[in-house]
Coordinates of C-alpha atoms in Angstrom, one line a residue:
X509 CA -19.8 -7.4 -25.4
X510 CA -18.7 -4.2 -27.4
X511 CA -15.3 -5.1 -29.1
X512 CA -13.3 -1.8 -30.5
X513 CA -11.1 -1.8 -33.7
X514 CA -8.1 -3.0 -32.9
X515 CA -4.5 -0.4 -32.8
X516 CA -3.8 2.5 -30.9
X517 CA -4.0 5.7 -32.4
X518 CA -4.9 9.2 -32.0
X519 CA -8.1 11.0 -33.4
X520 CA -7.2 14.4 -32.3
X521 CA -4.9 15.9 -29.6
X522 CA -6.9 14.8 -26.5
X523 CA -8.2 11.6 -27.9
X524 CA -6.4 8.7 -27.8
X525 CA -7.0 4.5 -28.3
X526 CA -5.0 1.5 -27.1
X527 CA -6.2 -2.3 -26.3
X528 CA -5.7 -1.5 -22.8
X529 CA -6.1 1.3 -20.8
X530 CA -4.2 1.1 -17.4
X531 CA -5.8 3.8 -14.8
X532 CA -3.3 4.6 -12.4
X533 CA 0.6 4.5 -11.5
X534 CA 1.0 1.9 -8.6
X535 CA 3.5 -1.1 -9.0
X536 CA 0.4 -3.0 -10.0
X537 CA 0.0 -0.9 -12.8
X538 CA 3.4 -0.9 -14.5
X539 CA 3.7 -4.9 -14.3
X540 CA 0.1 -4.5 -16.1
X541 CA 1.7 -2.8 -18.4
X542 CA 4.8 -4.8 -19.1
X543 CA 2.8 -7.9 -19.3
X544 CA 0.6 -6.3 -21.9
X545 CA 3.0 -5.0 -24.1
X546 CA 4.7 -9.1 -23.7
X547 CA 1.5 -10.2 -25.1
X548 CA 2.0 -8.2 -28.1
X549 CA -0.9 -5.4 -27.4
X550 CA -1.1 -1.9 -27.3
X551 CA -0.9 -0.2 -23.9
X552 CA -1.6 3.0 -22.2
X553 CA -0.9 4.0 -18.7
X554 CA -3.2 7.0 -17.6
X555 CA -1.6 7.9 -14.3
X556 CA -2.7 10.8 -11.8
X557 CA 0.9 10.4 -10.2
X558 CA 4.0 11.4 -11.7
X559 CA 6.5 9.2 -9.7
X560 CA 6.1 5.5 -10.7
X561 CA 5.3 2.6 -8.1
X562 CA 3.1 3.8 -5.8
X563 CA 4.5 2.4 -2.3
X564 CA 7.1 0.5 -3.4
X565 CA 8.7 3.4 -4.6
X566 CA 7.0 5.7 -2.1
X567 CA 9.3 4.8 1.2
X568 CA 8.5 1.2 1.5
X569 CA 11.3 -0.2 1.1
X570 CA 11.5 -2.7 4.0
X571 CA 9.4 -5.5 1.7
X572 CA 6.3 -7.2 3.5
X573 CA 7.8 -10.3 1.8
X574 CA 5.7 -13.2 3.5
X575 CA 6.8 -16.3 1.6
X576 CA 9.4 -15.4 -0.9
X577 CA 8.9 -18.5 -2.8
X578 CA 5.4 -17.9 -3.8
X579 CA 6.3 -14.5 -5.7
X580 CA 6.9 -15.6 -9.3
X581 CA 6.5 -13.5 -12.6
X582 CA 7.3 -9.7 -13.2
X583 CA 7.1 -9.4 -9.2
X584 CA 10.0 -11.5 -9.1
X585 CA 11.3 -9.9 -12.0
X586 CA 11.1 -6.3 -10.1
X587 CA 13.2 -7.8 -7.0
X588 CA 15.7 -9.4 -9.5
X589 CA 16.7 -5.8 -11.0
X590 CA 16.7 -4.1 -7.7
X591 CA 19.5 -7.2 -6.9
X592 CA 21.1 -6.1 -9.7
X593 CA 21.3 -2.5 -8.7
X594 CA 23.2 -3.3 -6.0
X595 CA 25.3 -5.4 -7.2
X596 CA 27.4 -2.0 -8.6
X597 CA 29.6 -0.5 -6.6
X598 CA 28.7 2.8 -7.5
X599 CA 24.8 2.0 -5.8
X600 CA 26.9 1.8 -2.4
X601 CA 27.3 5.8 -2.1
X602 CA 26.8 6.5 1.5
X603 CA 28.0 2.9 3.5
X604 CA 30.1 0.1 1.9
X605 CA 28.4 -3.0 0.6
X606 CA 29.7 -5.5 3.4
X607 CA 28.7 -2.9 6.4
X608 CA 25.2 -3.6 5.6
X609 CA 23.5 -5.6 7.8
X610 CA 21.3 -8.2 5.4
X611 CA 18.4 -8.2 7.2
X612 CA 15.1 -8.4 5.7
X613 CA 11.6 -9.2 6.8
X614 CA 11.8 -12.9 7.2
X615 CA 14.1 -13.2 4.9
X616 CA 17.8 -11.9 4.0
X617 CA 17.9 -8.5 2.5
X618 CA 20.1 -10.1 -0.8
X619 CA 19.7 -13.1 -2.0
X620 CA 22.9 -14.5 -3.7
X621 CA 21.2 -18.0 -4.4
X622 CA 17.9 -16.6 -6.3
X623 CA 19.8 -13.1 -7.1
X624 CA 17.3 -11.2 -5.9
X625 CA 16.8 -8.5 -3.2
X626 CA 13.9 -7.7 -0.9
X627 CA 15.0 -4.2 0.8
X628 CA 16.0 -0.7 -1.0
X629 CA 16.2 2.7 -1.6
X630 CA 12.6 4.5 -3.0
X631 CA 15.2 6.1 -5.4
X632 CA 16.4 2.5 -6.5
X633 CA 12.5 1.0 -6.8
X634 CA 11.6 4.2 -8.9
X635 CA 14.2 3.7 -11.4
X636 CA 13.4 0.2 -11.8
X637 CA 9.5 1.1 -12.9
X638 CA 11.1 4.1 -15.3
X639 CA 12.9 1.2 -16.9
X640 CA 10.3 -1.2 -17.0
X641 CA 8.8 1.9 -19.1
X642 CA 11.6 2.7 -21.0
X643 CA 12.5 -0.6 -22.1
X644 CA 8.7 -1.5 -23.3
X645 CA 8.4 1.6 -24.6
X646 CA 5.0 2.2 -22.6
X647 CA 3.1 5.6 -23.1
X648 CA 2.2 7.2 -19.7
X649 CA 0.1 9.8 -19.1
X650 CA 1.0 11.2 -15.8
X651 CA -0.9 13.9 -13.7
X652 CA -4.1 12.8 -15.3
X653 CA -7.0 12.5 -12.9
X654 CA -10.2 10.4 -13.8
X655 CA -13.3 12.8 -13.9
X656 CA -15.4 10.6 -11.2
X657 CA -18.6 12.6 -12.3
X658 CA -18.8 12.3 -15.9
X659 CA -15.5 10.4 -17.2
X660 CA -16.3 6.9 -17.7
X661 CA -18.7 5.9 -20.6
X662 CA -20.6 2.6 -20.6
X663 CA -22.4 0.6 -23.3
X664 CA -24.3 -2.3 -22.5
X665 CA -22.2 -3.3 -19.4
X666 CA -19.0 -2.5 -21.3
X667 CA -16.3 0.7 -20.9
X668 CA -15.8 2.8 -23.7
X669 CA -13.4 5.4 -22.6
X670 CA -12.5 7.0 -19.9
X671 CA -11.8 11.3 -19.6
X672 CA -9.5 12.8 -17.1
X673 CA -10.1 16.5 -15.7
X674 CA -7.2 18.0 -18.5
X675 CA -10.0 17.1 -21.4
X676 CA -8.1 13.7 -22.7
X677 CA -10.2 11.2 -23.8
X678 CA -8.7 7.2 -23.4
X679 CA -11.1 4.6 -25.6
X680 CA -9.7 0.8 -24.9
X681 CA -10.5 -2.6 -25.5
X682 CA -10.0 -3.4 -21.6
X683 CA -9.7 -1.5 -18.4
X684 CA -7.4 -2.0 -15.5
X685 CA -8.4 0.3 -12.5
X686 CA -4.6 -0.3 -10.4
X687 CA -4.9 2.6 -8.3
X688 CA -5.1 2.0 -3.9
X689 CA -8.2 3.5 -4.1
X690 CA -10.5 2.1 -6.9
X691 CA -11.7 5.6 -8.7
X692 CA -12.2 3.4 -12.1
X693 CA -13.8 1.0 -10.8
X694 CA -16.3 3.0 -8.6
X695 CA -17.0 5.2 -11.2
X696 CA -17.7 2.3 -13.6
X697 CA -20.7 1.3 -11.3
X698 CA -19.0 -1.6 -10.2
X699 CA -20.3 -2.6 -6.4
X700 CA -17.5 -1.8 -3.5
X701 CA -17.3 -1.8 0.5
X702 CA -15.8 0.9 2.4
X703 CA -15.2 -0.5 6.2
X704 CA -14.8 -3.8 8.1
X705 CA -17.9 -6.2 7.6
X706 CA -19.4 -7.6 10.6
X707 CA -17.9 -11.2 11.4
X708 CA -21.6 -12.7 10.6
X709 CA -21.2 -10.9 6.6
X710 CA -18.7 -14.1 6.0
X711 CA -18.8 -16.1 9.0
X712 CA -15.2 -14.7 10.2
X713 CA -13.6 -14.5 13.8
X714 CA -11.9 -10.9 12.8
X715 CA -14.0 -8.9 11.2
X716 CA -15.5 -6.0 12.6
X717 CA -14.9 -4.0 15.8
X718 CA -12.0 -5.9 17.7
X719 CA -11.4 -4.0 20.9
X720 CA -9.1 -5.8 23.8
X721 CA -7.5 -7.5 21.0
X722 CA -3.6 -7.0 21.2
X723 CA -1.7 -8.7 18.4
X724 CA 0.8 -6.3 17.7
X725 CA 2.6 -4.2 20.0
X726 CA 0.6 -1.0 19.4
X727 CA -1.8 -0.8 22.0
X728 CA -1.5 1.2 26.1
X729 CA -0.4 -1.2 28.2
X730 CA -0.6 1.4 30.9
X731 CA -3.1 3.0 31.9
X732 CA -2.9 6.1 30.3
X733 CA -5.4 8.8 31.4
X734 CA -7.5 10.3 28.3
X735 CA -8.1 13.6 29.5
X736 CA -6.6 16.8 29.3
X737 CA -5.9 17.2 33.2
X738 CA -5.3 13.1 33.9
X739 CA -8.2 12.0 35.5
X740 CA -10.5 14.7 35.3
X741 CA -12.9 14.3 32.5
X742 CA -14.4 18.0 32.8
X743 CA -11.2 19.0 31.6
X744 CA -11.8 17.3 28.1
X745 CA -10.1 14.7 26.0
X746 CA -6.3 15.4 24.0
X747 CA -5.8 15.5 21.0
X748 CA -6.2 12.4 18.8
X749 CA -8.5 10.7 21.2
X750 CA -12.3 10.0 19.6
X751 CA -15.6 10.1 22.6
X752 CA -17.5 7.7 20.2
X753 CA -18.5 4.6 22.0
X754 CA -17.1 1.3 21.9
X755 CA -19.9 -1.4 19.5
X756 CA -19.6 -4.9 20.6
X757 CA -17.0 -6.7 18.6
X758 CA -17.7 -7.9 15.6
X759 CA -19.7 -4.8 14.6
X760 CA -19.7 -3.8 11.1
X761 CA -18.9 0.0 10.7
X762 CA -17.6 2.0 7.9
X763 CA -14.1 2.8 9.6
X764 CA -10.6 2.4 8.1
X765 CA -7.0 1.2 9.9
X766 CA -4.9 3.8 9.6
X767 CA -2.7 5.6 7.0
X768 CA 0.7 6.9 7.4
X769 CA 4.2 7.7 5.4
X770 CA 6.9 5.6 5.7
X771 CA 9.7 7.7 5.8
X772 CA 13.2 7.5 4.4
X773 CA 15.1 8.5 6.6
X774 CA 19.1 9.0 7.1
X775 CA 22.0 8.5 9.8
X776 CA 24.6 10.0 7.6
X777 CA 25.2 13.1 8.6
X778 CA 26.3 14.2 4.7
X779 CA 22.7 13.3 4.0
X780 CA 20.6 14.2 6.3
X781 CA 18.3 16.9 7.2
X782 CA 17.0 18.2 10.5
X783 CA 13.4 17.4 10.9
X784 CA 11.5 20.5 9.8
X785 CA 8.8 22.2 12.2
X786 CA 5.4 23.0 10.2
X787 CA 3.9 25.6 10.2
X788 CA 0.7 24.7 12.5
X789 CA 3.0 23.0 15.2
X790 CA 1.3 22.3 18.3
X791 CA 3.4 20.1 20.6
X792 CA 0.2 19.3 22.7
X793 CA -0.5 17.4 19.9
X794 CA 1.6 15.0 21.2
X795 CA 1.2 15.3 25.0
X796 CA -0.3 11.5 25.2
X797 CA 2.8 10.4 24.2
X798 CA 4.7 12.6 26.4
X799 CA 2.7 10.4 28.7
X800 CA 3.1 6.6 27.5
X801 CA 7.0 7.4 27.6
X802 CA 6.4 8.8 31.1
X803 CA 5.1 5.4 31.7
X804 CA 8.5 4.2 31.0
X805 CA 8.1 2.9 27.8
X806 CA 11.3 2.5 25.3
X807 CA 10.5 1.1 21.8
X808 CA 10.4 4.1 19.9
X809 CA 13.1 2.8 17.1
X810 CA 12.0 -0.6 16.7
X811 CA 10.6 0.1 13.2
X812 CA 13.2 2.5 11.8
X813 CA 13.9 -0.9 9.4
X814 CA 17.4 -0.6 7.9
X815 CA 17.5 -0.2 4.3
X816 CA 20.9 0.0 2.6
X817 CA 23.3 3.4 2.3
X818 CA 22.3 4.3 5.9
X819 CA 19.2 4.9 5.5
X820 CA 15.6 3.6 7.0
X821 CA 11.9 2.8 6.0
X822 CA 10.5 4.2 9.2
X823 CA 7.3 2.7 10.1
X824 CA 4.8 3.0 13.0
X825 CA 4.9 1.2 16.2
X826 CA 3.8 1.5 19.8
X827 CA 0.6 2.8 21.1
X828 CA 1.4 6.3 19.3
X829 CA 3.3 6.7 16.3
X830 CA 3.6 7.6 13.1
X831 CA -0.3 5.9 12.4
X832 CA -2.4 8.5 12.1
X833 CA -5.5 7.1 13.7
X834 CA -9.3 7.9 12.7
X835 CA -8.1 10.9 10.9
X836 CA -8.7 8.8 7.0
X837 CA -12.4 7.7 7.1
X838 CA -13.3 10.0 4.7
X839 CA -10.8 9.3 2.0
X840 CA -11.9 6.9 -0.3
X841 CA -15.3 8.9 -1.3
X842 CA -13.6 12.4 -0.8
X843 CA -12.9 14.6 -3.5
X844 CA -9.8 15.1 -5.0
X845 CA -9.2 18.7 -3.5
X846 CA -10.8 17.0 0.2
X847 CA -8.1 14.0 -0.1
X848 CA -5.2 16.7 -1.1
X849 CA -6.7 18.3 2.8
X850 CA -6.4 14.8 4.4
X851 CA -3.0 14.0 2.9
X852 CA -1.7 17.2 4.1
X853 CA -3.1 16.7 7.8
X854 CA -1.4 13.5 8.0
X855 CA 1.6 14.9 7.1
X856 CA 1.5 17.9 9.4
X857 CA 0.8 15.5 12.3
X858 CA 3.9 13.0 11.1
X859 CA 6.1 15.9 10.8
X860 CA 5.0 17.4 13.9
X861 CA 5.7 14.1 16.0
X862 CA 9.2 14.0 14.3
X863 CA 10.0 17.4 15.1
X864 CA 8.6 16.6 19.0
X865 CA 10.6 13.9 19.4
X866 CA 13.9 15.9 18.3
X867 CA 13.1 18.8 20.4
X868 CA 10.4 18.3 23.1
X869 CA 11.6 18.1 26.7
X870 CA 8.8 15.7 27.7
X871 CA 10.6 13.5 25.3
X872 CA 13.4 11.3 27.1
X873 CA 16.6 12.9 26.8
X874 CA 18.3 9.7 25.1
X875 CA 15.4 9.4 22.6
X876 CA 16.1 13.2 21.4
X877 CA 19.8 12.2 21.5
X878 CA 19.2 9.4 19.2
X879 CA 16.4 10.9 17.4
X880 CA 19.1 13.4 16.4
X881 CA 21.1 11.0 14.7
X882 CA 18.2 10.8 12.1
X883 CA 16.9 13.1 9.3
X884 CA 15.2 12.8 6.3
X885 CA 17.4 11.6 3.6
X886 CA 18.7 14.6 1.3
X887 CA 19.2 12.6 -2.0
X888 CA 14.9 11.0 -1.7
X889 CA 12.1 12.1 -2.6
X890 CA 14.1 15.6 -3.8
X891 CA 11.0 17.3 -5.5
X892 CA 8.6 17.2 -2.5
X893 CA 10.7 18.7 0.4
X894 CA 12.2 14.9 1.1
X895 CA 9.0 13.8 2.0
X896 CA 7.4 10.8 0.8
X897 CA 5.5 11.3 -2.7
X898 CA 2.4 8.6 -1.8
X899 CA 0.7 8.3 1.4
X900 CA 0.2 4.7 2.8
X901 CA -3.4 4.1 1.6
X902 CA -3.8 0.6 3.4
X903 CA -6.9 0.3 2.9
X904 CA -9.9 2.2 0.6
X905 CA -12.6 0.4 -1.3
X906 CA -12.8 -2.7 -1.8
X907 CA -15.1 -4.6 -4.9
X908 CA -17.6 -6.8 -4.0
X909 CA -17.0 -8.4 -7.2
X910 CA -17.4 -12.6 -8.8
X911 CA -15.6 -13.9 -5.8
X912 CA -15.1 -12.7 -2.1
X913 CA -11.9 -13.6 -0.3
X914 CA -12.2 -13.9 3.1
X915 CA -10.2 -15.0 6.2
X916 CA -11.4 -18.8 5.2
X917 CA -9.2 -19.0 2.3
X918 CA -6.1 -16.9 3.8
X919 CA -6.1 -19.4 6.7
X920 CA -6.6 -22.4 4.6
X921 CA -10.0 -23.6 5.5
X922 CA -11.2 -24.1 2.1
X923 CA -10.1 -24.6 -1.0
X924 CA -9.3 -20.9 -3.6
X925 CA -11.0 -21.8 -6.9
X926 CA -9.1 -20.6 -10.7
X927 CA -6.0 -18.8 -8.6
X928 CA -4.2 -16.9 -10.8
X929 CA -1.3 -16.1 -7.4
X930 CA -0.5 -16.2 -4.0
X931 CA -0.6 -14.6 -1.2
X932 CA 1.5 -15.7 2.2
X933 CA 1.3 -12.3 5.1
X934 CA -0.6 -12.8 7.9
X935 CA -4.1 -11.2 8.3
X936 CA -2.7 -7.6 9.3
X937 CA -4.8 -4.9 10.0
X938 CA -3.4 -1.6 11.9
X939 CA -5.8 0.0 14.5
X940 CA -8.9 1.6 13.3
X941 CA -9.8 3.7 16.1
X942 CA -8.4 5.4 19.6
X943 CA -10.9 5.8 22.5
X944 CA -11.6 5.4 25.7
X945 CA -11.9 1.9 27.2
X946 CA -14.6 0.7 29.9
X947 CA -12.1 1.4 32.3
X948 CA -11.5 4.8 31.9
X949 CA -8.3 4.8 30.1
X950 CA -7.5 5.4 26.7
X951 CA -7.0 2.3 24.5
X952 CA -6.4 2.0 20.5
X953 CA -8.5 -0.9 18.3
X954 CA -8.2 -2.6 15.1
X955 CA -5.0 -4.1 15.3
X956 CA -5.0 -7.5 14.2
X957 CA -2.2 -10.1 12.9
X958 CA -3.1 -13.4 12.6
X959 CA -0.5 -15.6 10.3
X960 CA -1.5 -18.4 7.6
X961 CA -0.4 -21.7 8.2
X962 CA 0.9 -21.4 4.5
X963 CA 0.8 -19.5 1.6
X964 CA -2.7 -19.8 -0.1
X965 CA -3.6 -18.9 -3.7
X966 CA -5.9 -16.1 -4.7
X967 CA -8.9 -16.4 -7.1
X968 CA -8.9 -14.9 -10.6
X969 CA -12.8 -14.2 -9.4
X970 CA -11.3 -11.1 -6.8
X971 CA -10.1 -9.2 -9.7
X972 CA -13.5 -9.1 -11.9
X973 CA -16.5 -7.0 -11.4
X974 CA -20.0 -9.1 -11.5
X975 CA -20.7 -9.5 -15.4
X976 CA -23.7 -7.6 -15.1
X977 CA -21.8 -4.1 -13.4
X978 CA -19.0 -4.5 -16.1
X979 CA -17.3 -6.8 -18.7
X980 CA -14.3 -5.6 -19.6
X981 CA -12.6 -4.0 -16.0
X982 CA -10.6 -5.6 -14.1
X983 CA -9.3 -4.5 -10.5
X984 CA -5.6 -6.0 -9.0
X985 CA -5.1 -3.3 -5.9
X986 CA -8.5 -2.7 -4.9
X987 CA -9.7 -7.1 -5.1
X988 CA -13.0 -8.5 -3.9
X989 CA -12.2 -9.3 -0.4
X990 CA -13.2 -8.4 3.2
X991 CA -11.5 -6.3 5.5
X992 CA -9.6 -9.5 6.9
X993 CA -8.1 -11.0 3.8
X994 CA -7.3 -7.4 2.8
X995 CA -5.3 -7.4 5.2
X996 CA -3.1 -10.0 4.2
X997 CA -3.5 -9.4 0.4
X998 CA -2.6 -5.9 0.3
X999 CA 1.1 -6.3 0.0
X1000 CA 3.1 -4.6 -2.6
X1001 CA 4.4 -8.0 -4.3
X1002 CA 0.9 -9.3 -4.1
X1003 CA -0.2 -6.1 -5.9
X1004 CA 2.8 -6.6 -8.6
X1005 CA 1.8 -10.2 -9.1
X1006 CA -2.3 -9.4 -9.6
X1007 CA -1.4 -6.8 -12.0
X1008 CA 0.5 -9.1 -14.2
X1009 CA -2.3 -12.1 -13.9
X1010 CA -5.5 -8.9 -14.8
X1011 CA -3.1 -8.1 -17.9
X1012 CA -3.2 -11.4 -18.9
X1013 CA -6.5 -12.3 -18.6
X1014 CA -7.1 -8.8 -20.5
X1015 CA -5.3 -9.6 -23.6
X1016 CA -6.9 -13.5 -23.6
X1017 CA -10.6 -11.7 -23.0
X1018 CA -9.5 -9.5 -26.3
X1019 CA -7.8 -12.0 -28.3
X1020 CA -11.2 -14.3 -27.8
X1021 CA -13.8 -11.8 -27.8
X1022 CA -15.4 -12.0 -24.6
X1023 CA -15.6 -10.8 -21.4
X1024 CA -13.7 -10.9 -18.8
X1025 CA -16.0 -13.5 -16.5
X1026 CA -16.1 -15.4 -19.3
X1027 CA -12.5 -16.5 -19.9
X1028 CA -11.7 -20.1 -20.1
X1029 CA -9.6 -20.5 -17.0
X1030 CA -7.7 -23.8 -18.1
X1031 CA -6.1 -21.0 -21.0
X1032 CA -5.6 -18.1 -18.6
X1033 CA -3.7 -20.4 -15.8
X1034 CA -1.8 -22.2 -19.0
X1035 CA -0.3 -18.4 -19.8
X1036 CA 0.3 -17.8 -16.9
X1037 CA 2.2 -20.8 -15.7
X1038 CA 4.6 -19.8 -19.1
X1039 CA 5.5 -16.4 -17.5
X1040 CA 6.3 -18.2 -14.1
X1041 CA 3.2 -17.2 -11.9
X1042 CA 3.5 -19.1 -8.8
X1043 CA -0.5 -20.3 -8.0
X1044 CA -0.5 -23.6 -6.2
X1045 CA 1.8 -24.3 -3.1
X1046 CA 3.3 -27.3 -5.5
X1047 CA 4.6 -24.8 -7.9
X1048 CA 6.1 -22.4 -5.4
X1049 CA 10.1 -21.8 -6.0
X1050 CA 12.8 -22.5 -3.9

C-alpha cells in the first residue's frame, strides 16, 4: 500500500494534503472529522454542501432513536450538546420550556438522567456541527463537488487524491466517502447496488418486490379508482400513478423507496409563513388525494412530530403524502445538474400538496382550517426560502464491500463479526412504487417495518471496500448492506456513530501502515471501547 509523507500542507493554491480526506458534509462526516483530529491527525473536510449535518440538520429533527442506550461516542456526544442548548433560557424563544410536551420517538424528548436530548430545531443541530468545527479547528471546503469523471486518482488499489469541479486538488493518507449517496466511493471503482436485491441474493423474507404488504399505515385501504374519470380506464391514469406491472414478490429491480423533505414547520403565528404556491402548480396533481379523503380518511397530521419552540418535523404518512413516489430512481447515477432537476421536482410537488391542502376545496374544510394554523418556520432554513437545505436521500448506492449486512443480522439470527456499533430501528423501508393492483384499484408497495428483537452490532467489514477495489477508503453512510438492513441502518445516529468508528480505523490503518482490510481488529475495538463506542448488547448504557 502507497503511504504519503506525513502533514498537511499546501503545494500551491488549489492543492492541498492532510492524513485524511473527509468527502462530504453529513453528520457522518463531521464526527469523522472530530475523531480524527482526537487521534492527533491532520484532517480535511471537502464538502459539496455548505450547511453542516446533512439530515440531522436538514429538518429531521424528530430523532429515529431506536435504542438510546446503544448510541455511545461522538453520537452521544452530539445529543448531549443539543441538551445543553436547551438548557438556556434564551433557546426557548417562541414557547416556554415547561409547555413543551417531551415526547420523543420511543423515548422522552430530554433526558435529565443521561442529559441528553433526542428532538430539536435544524437551527440548533446546525450550530452544534459549526462547533464541533470551530472547536477542532477542522478545515472545510464547502461547495466543492467531486469530479466523478476524472477526479479520483488510483495507484495500485490505493487513492491518491481526489479533484473537485473548482480545480482543487485533495492528496490524503485515507479517504472517507460520508456523503448519502457514495460519489467517492463509486468513483473509486469500488463495487455498489442500486435497488432491492431479490430475497434469494441473501436468503431474506423482505427483499425485493413486496406488494400486499401493509406494515405501516401508508397504503389505500379503499378502493381508490386509478383513473382519471373513476373507473374508466380509457380516460387514463392521474398523476403520480405508474402502468408498469406488478413482478412477483421477491423480485429484484433497480427501484428506490421514496425521498422527501421533512419540513420545519411553525404554529406560531410570529413565525410562520403562508405556504407559497409554485410556479408550475397544478392541483390535479393532487386529485387522488382529493379522493382518499373523500373516502373519509382523517390522519393527515399524524406526523407533524412536535419539536420544541412550536415548531414540527413534518414527515409523510398515509397513502399520499409528502413521499414523493417513483419520482428518485434515477438519482444516485444522475448528474449533478440531472439531481439539481430531481431535487427541484420533489420540491415543487411537496410544495404544491402543502399549498393544496391550505387552499383546495376538495380538501376537508377542517383539514384547511388546521392546515392554516401551520407555515414554514421564518427563523429555519433562512437562505433557501425556509425550505429544507437537504433532500431525504433514504436510500442511494449501497457497497458491496468485505462484509454484507443483511436482514439475518438485524434480526438476530446470526452472530455480526469485529462490530465496531450498533444499530436498534426496525427494518424500515418507505414504498417504492404506486400502481395499479390486480383488482383494479390503485395500491402503493415497498413499505416495510419489521422491528429487531434487540439492538444488534454492525460489522467493521460494511464500511471497507474489497482490498482488491481499494485500500485506503472507507464508506460510513453508504455501508455494505442489502436493501433490508439499510433500512434499519440508515439512521442519522447510526451514521454519526460509523463515522466515528471509519475515522478510527483510518488513523490505526496510518499509524500501522496498512490497509484498511488489514487492521488488527482486537486494536481497533480496544480504541474504540476508550472513546465509549457501544458494540455488544453487554456494553450498552443505561
Amino acid at each position: 500500500m502507497l503511504l504519503l509523507n506525513s502533514g498537511c500542507g499546501t503545494k500551491n493554491k488549489n492543492s492541498f494534503e492532510s492524513d485524511i480526506i473527509i468527502y462530504g458534509g453529513t453528520s457522518a462526516a463531521i464526527t469523522a472529522a472530530v475523531q480524527a483530529k482526537k487521534m492527533g491527525k491532520s484532517v480535511l473536510v471537502v464538502s459539496p454542501d455548505f450547511h453542516l449535518g446533512g439530515l440531522s440538520s436538514g429538518g429531521l429533527g424528530f430523532t429515529d432513536t431506536g435504542d438510546k442506550s446503544v448510541i455511545g461516542g461522538l453520537a452521544r456526544e452530539f445529543y448531549h450538546r443539543i441538551y445543553l442548548h436547551y438548557q438556556k433560557e434564551d433557546s426557548w424563544k417562541w414557547q416556554k420550556k415547561e409547555e413543551y410536551g417531551n415526547i420523543g420517538q420511543g423515548t422522552p424528548a430530554i433526558d435529565g438522567d443521561e442529559r441528553t436530548m433526542w428532538i430539536f430545531e435544524p437551527h440548533a443541530a446546525e450550530q452544534v456541527f459549526e462547533d464541533f468545527i470551530r472547536e477542532y479547528d477542522i478545515q472545510v471546503y464547502r461547495g466543492e463537488w467531486l469530479d466523478r469523471e476524472n477526479g479520483v486518482s488510483k495507484s495500485n488499489g490505493t487513492i491518491i487524491s481526489i479533484k473537485t469541479l473548482s480545480g482543487k486538488a485533495f492528496k490524503g493518507k485515507m479517504f472517507i466517502d460520508a456523503t448519502y449517496e457514495g460519489d467517492l466511493m463509486a468513483a473509486a471503482g469500488v463495487s455498489y447496488h442500486v435497488g432491492r436485491e431479490s430475497n434469494d441474493t441473501y436468503g431474506e423474507k423482505w427483499n425485493g418486490v413486496q406488494f400486499g404488504v401493509f406494515q405501516h399505515g401508508h397504503y389505500f385501504r379503499d378502493s381508490i379508482s386509478p383513473f382519471v374519470i373513476p373507473g374508466d380506464p380509457t380516460s387514463g391514469l392521474l398523476p403520480e400513478i405508474s402502468e408498469e406491472p406488478i413482478a412477483p414478490n421477491g423480485t429484484a429491480d433497480s427501484k428506490l423507496q421514496a425521498y422527501n423533505f421533512r419540513m420545519c414547520l411553525s404554529k406560531h403565528p410570529d413565525n410562520r409563513l403562508p405556504f407559497p404556491k409554485p410556479e408550475n402548480y397544478d392541483p390535479s396533481r393532487y386529485e387522488l388525494l382529493a379522493r382518499v379523503y373523500a373516502s373519509g380518511w382523517d390522519e393527515t397530521f399524524d406526523k407533524f412530530d412536535p419539536i420544541p419552540n412550536l415548531k414540527t418535523d413534518t414527515n409523510n404518512h398515509g397513502p399520499f403524502s409528502t413521499d414523493y413516489i417513483g419520482k428518485n430512481y434515477a438519482y444516485p447515477e444522475a448528474s449533478y445538474e440531472e439531481r439539481k432537476a430531481i431535487i427541484k421536482d420533489h420540491e415543487d410537488y411537496q410544495m404544491g400538496l402543502m399549498y393544496f391542502l391550505a387552499n383546495d376545496p376538495k380538501v376537508p374544510e377542517k383539514v384547511r382550517q388546521r392546515i392554516s394554523e401551520y407555515g414554514l418556520a421564518k427563523d429555519e432554513f433562512i437562505d433557501n426560502g425556509h425550505w429544507p437545505h437537504q433532500i431525504y436521500v433514504r436510500e442511494s448506492r449501497r457497497m458491496i464491500g468485505d462484509y454484507v449486512m443483511t436482514e439475518h443480522d438485524v434480526l438476530g439470527d446470526k452472530t455480526v463479526p469485529n462490530p465496531i456499533g450498533m444499530g436498534s430501528y426496525h427494518l424500515d423501508s418507505h414504498n417504492v412504487q404506486r400502481l395499479i393492483g390486480p383488482n383494479g384499484y390503485v395500491q402503493n408497495e415497498g413499505d416495510i417495518g419489521v422491528k429487531p428483537k434487540e439492538p444488534y452490532s454492525i460489522s467493521y467489514g460494511t464500511i471497507l471496500p474489497k482490498k482488491q477495489e481499494c485500500e485506503n477508503l472507507l464508506v460510513p453512510v453508504c455501508v455494505s448492506s442489502s436493501h433490508t438492513a439499510f433500512g434499519s441502518i440508515r439512521m442519522e445516529p447510526v451514521f454519526m456513530i460509523l463515522g466515528q468508528s471509519s475515522a478510527t480505523a483510518a488513523v490505526l490503518a496510518i499509524d500501522a501502515k496498512i490497509a484498511v482490510q488489514d487492521l488488527d481488529y482486537e486494536k481497533l475495538k480496544h480504541r474504540l471501547k476508550e472513546d465509549a463506542q457501544v458494540m455488544l448488547l453487554s456494553e450498552r448504557l443505561k
